[in-house]
Each structure stands twice: as structure tokens, then as C-alpha cells.
Amino acid sequence: MKINDEKLNKLGITNTIELALIKPKEWEDNNLYPFLIDGKPQTFDAEILDIQKSTKIIRIKFYLKNIKTIMWGVFFQWKKWHESVFYKGKNLYIRGEVRNNQIIQPKPISKIGEITPIYKVAINQKSFKLLLKKYLTIENLSTLREDIAKILYFMHFPRNLEDINEKKITYALKWAEIFNYLNKLQKKKKNYPANPINADPTPFINSLPFKLTNDQLKVINEIKNDLSKPLQARRVIIGDVGSGKTIVMLATAFMSKKSAIMCPTSILANQIYEEAKKFLEKFNFKITLVTQKSKFSEYDIQNSNLLIGTHALLYQNLPTLNTIMVDEQHRFGTNQRAKLEKLTTDKKTLPHYFQFSATPIPRTQALIMSSFVNVSLIKELPFKKDIETKIISKEDFKELINHINRQIHLGNQVIIVYPLVEESKNFDYQSIEEAKEWWLKHFDGVYVTHGKDKNKEDILLEFREKGKILITTTVIEVGISLPKLTTIVIVGAERLGLATLHQLRGRVGRYGQKGYCYLYTNNKNNKRLIEFSKILDGFKIAELDLKFRKSGDLLDGKIQSGESFKYFDEVKDLNILEEVKLFISTIT
């Protein structure tokens, strides 16, 4: 149930589930027990036998009727009002924590037999409890599974100790939190009209000189089904490095008849353009490359079956398209993607929308994302990669140079990735500026580029044809295909996220040859690097990465580092997420 209450809305509470998710910081259990509870405040039925006063503390001798024992109470802060409450012969109920066989700073209480929640909130206890009574009922939590609704309700209005069982409450809080999150994601999911396309990808698939993997075929079939519907498709296709996403894009273009692919760099756009010409022109497909440097006319733009370009597409008078594909979608802003969609619509319908990414995500995140968009995973690789990952440091430098010399002698290429372009006093590793002279002095065919370099794309293209060693930053993470690249050295590897390391490692051995990845670090015992070096599967790397870096908030339209949840744990609570997804499927 939605809540429109100024006080609660200021606390970020907009519905009854969010209100129920405010866990009490503690519960005051004012029941009388015939035993001592260790380490927690307890309630006693007491009679005052004696009072001893000194300058610093007041000691009161109590007979505790419910546990039939005598115990001293100690007051470090004695106020004037205490005089009228605590006097010899008085019978009263008191509450306090027992430490070293003494009750510390006991306070008088008027009622027993209740368990009272205490909250840590930005409004006073009395006001908050009134709001709880006003809005929180089991009926108002009826969108939750019945047992979860009851656990959360009785957490706030406990009847007995079982109602404040920590294990039971923790489970319910996790369950309700992820349910509420998925519910909000689903409400953001809107259905827009689109032109249905009934297309058969079989002629395209049969024309290929290689066999597609089962995962590629499965995803192409999912896209075929998406296109056949009169509602706009929104699907994210996530594939490991080298899993063959480009062919899936071209199959989508073949089925769509009129589409565009937007790429983050002109190098990537050029590569996909060359692949498209190779596999689609035989079907009389007109393909146009749209980058700052490519040549094209207005006629080309309007009459192409497939436009392939960079953000330069956003500045053209684009025709109405059936489908938009965005490669490496996280490298574009939400506004850029929305603008491309707007430019290619006929106002009545929207183009189908497919996002492609080479950054595998954990199963938890994929399940969460699937509440908002359809998700396809390409896990299977066309061939098994053979990449050896080694963790090295300064003492291994000679061995590294010997390896580089061997690879160059074999006609292969090497990339050295540095963490910084320029020198920094706060950094333990050399920058490109500090290191490049050594490489230029000792090797031929050395090229240098980085993210700030305006000529980086030209340098990368020249390196591909003539180079032996490339000195660069993580700009190489996504980009040019380098068939002769067999070795990558990542300096200061422990400073990078595992997903980035995996992307960089994925540059080598792309054409079936043996690859080598050297992780250069000052700490060879780094646990993350040791685990990373044992795993080549990008989806397993994503699970490992999640243990160190929680995924971000999809509701805000971005995936970033940082915790999204207060109770739900993306690493440990996959089973709860699966339960919630199953429950949602039965009620929608």
C-alpha cells in the first residue's frame, strides 16, 4: 500500500513494505523470568531492602522476587526524582542489565508483560509508533507472501519471544526488501507499441562459414520472438569476451531489415562494418558506416538496411528504424541512448531495442535485471581459450622480458597496460611517461597511446599492422581486434576490478592461439589476483568480483559500485531471490 505521509516520506518511506522494513534497534522485554538473562537488560519484581549513599555512587539492595535472590543495584547518575521512587521498603518493577552480579543503573517501569520495540529513526518514538499503528496491518502487507507479512508485522507488535526471533526476522527482511525492489523495477517496465517483424534467420545462419554455438542460436531465437511482437522489445545480451556477440547483432540486423548499431569507438564500428559487409552484402543489404571520418550521403543514411556508427549517428537525420542495437551500452549515457531511440521513431511506434555487453554479470544481478528488461546470456565460446595467467613482481622482470622477446620473434604482439599516463608521487608504479623511454630504447616497433590521446584510434590501427609492443592504459579494454596479440602485461593489477582485468585479458588469444596474461604487482599474495588467475570463465569472474564489490542500483538507471540493499546480500542470498522471483511469477 502506498503511503502519503510527510513525516514518513521524508524518511524515504513510500509504502507499507518500506515501513515494515524499519527494524527496531532493540526490544524491551518487560516479561518476568525466573532466571537471569546474560548480557541483556531484564525486568525484575523488586523490593528495596537497603540504600547506601556515597559521593560518587548510590547502591540499593534489592530482593528480586521473580528469581528469588538478593542483588545490589548501582547508580552512577543519581537524580533528585530518584529520592521519591527509590526508598527502603518500596515494592516496584525495575529494568536493567546485570553485570558482575550487579544491576547497572536500574530504571523503574510501570507495566510488565509487554515486549516493546525501540527504534532508531529521525522522529520521536511516540510519533513513529503512532504512524506504525496507523499504516501497518497484515492486510496492508498483503502483496507479500503471507508468512513474511506476519513475521514483519509481529516484529513491530510482538506477542512473545518467538516473534522477535532474529533468524526468522532476518530472513523476512531480506525477502521483503528484494521483493519491494523488484516490484519497483517492474513498475518502471512500460509497454510501447512497435512494428512486429516476422523474419526467419535460417538463410543467414546457413550462409555462415562456421557453426554457431548453442547459446548464439538460443539468443537469436529469443530476439526473433521479441521482433514478432507488436510491443517494443527491450533486451540486454551479455556475452563473455570472444563469445560471438557480433554475429548475433548481424543476425538481428538480417531479421530487422532496417536497423542501426551504435558503438562506443570508431574502431569498433569499423570492425563490425567489415564483418557486416562480409556476411550481409550477399543478401543485397545496403550497409553504411557513420563515423566522424567515414564518407556517406543523406541518400546512404535514408536507404540503408543497416547503419553502423558511433555517437555520430545522433547528429544525422535518421530514418524510421525497426531496430536499434547498442554495443557496450554502459559506455553511453542514458540520454544518448534515448536520443537515438527518439531520432528513429515514427511517433506511433518505437524501434525494438537491444543492448550488447561483453561484461558478464553475476546470476543475482541478471535475475534482478530481468525484472526490468529481458536478459540473454551467451556463456558458450566458439572455441576453448588457452590463456595462462601469471602473477609477477619486480624480481620476475627478466623472465618477462625473455618471454616478450620470444613472442616478438614468433611474430606476435604484446601490450603493456600502465595504471597512469603521468607520474604521481602517491603511486607505487611507473606511469606511461616514466616507462616509455625504456621500452623505446630496448625494442623496435613500440607504440604509445592512452585515453587522452586524440590520435589513439589511428595509433591502434597502425600498431595492428606494424607494431610489436603497445604501451597503453585501460583504453584497450574494449576496442580493436588484434589477431597477433598473444601477451598482455597489466601493471598494478591489484588496483583494477576483476571485471576490468578480465576484459583486458580477453584481448589476447582471440583467434585460438595460446595467450599469456601477466599481472604485475607489488603484492604477489593478493587473494583477488590469485583467485582471478585460476578462472577464465567471465561469469565465474563476475561472481568472484561481487564478493569484493557489490553491484549498484538499477532503479537509478546505472550500474555502479556500492551497496544497494540494507538486508539482502547479493553474494549470499541467491536462494531468497529465486524464491521471490518464483512468487512474483505466480501473482502476476
C-alpha angles and dihedrals in degrees: 000000000000117000122212102186122132096216094049095040089056087057089054093255112139102157141026094260090058089049091051089050091066097103117205111248087224143342125237105220106200095179118121115242127189091226140054118263110218119234097353134094111264137192122237137188097225143183119199110234101171144355125212119189130196133163095267108027141021118218122199123191111220132190104213105210098190093057096028097231141112119242137167122239117212124210119193092172112046114184129193093250089059088072092067094045104041115051135135115283094018118140114208146139115259135183129204146124119271114226126167090354092303132106107235116221096333116204128207117246129194102207133047132187095052134110107212123195117223116205135203101214137136093251128062120277096245094052093045093050090050089053090049091053090047099050109018116086131136087246091056089053092051094120087070124078106277097245091049092050091052094047091052094044094051091044085069096036103031121189097185144351092280089064090062096047103146097213093050093046094048091054092049093048092051091046095048094044095055090041090054091047094050090046090056091047091052091052089056089055107098130185115228125183117256136173110268113230121200104198136156116219092192097099090052093046092047091051094059118105090222137048119257120232120250090251092053091050091047093052093046088053091049089052091047089055091046092053093050093064126088089229125084112265116226110186134159115210112199119188134172118249108288095011094128105257092153092065089050088053091051092048087052090050090049091053094042097053090200118045148129134222117204116201130190095232136029089235090060090044090051092050094051089044091055091048091048092052090049095051107024108036090075086068091055091256114164108218125188128192113216114193134126091266102036123097119235139142135224086254090056091051094049098042103041124113090207131025116195118187154119128259083302084088088071091066097053132090094250125198124234106282133200094211141020122198123190119196118211089002094190089070092066127068120244089246093056092052091047091049092053089051091050093048093055102045128101089216092246096065136022126225118254109261128218126177122199125200136177091200109098115215131207119267090247092058092044090054091049092047091051089068088066105030136006112267128207123186125204104197101152117089123213088235135008111266118231106203123152114208119202130183109218139171139186095298090057095055095103091052089050093052090050089053092049091050091051092050093048090048088055089054095254129134132237132205124202112197116202123193096227139030097213135032119278125190090211093059130089095205135066120260126225091261092053096043105038097078092060093052093044090050097049102036140043123224095035116159126189128202142141143179096281093050110109090203096048095116093051090047092050091050092049091047090053091057103035112006133108103183128023119199108200149131128249087294084102091062092097120017145054122046109235111191094185096048111116104151135050124180116198113199116209089011094171089066093064129078117252092245090058092046089052092050091051093047089049090066091075130074093015093151101049099273122126113274134201129207118189117195105202111201143151088227113056090176093064105138095211093054093045091053092043092052090059097053130068098169108102094209091053088048088053091054090049091047091053090061089063101031123032115220121251139243119297093184090068089053095248140093111218142149117279140074118292098184138055098203109006113086114208091204101046105027105062089121091057091049090052090050091051093047090051091048092049090051089057095052101041 
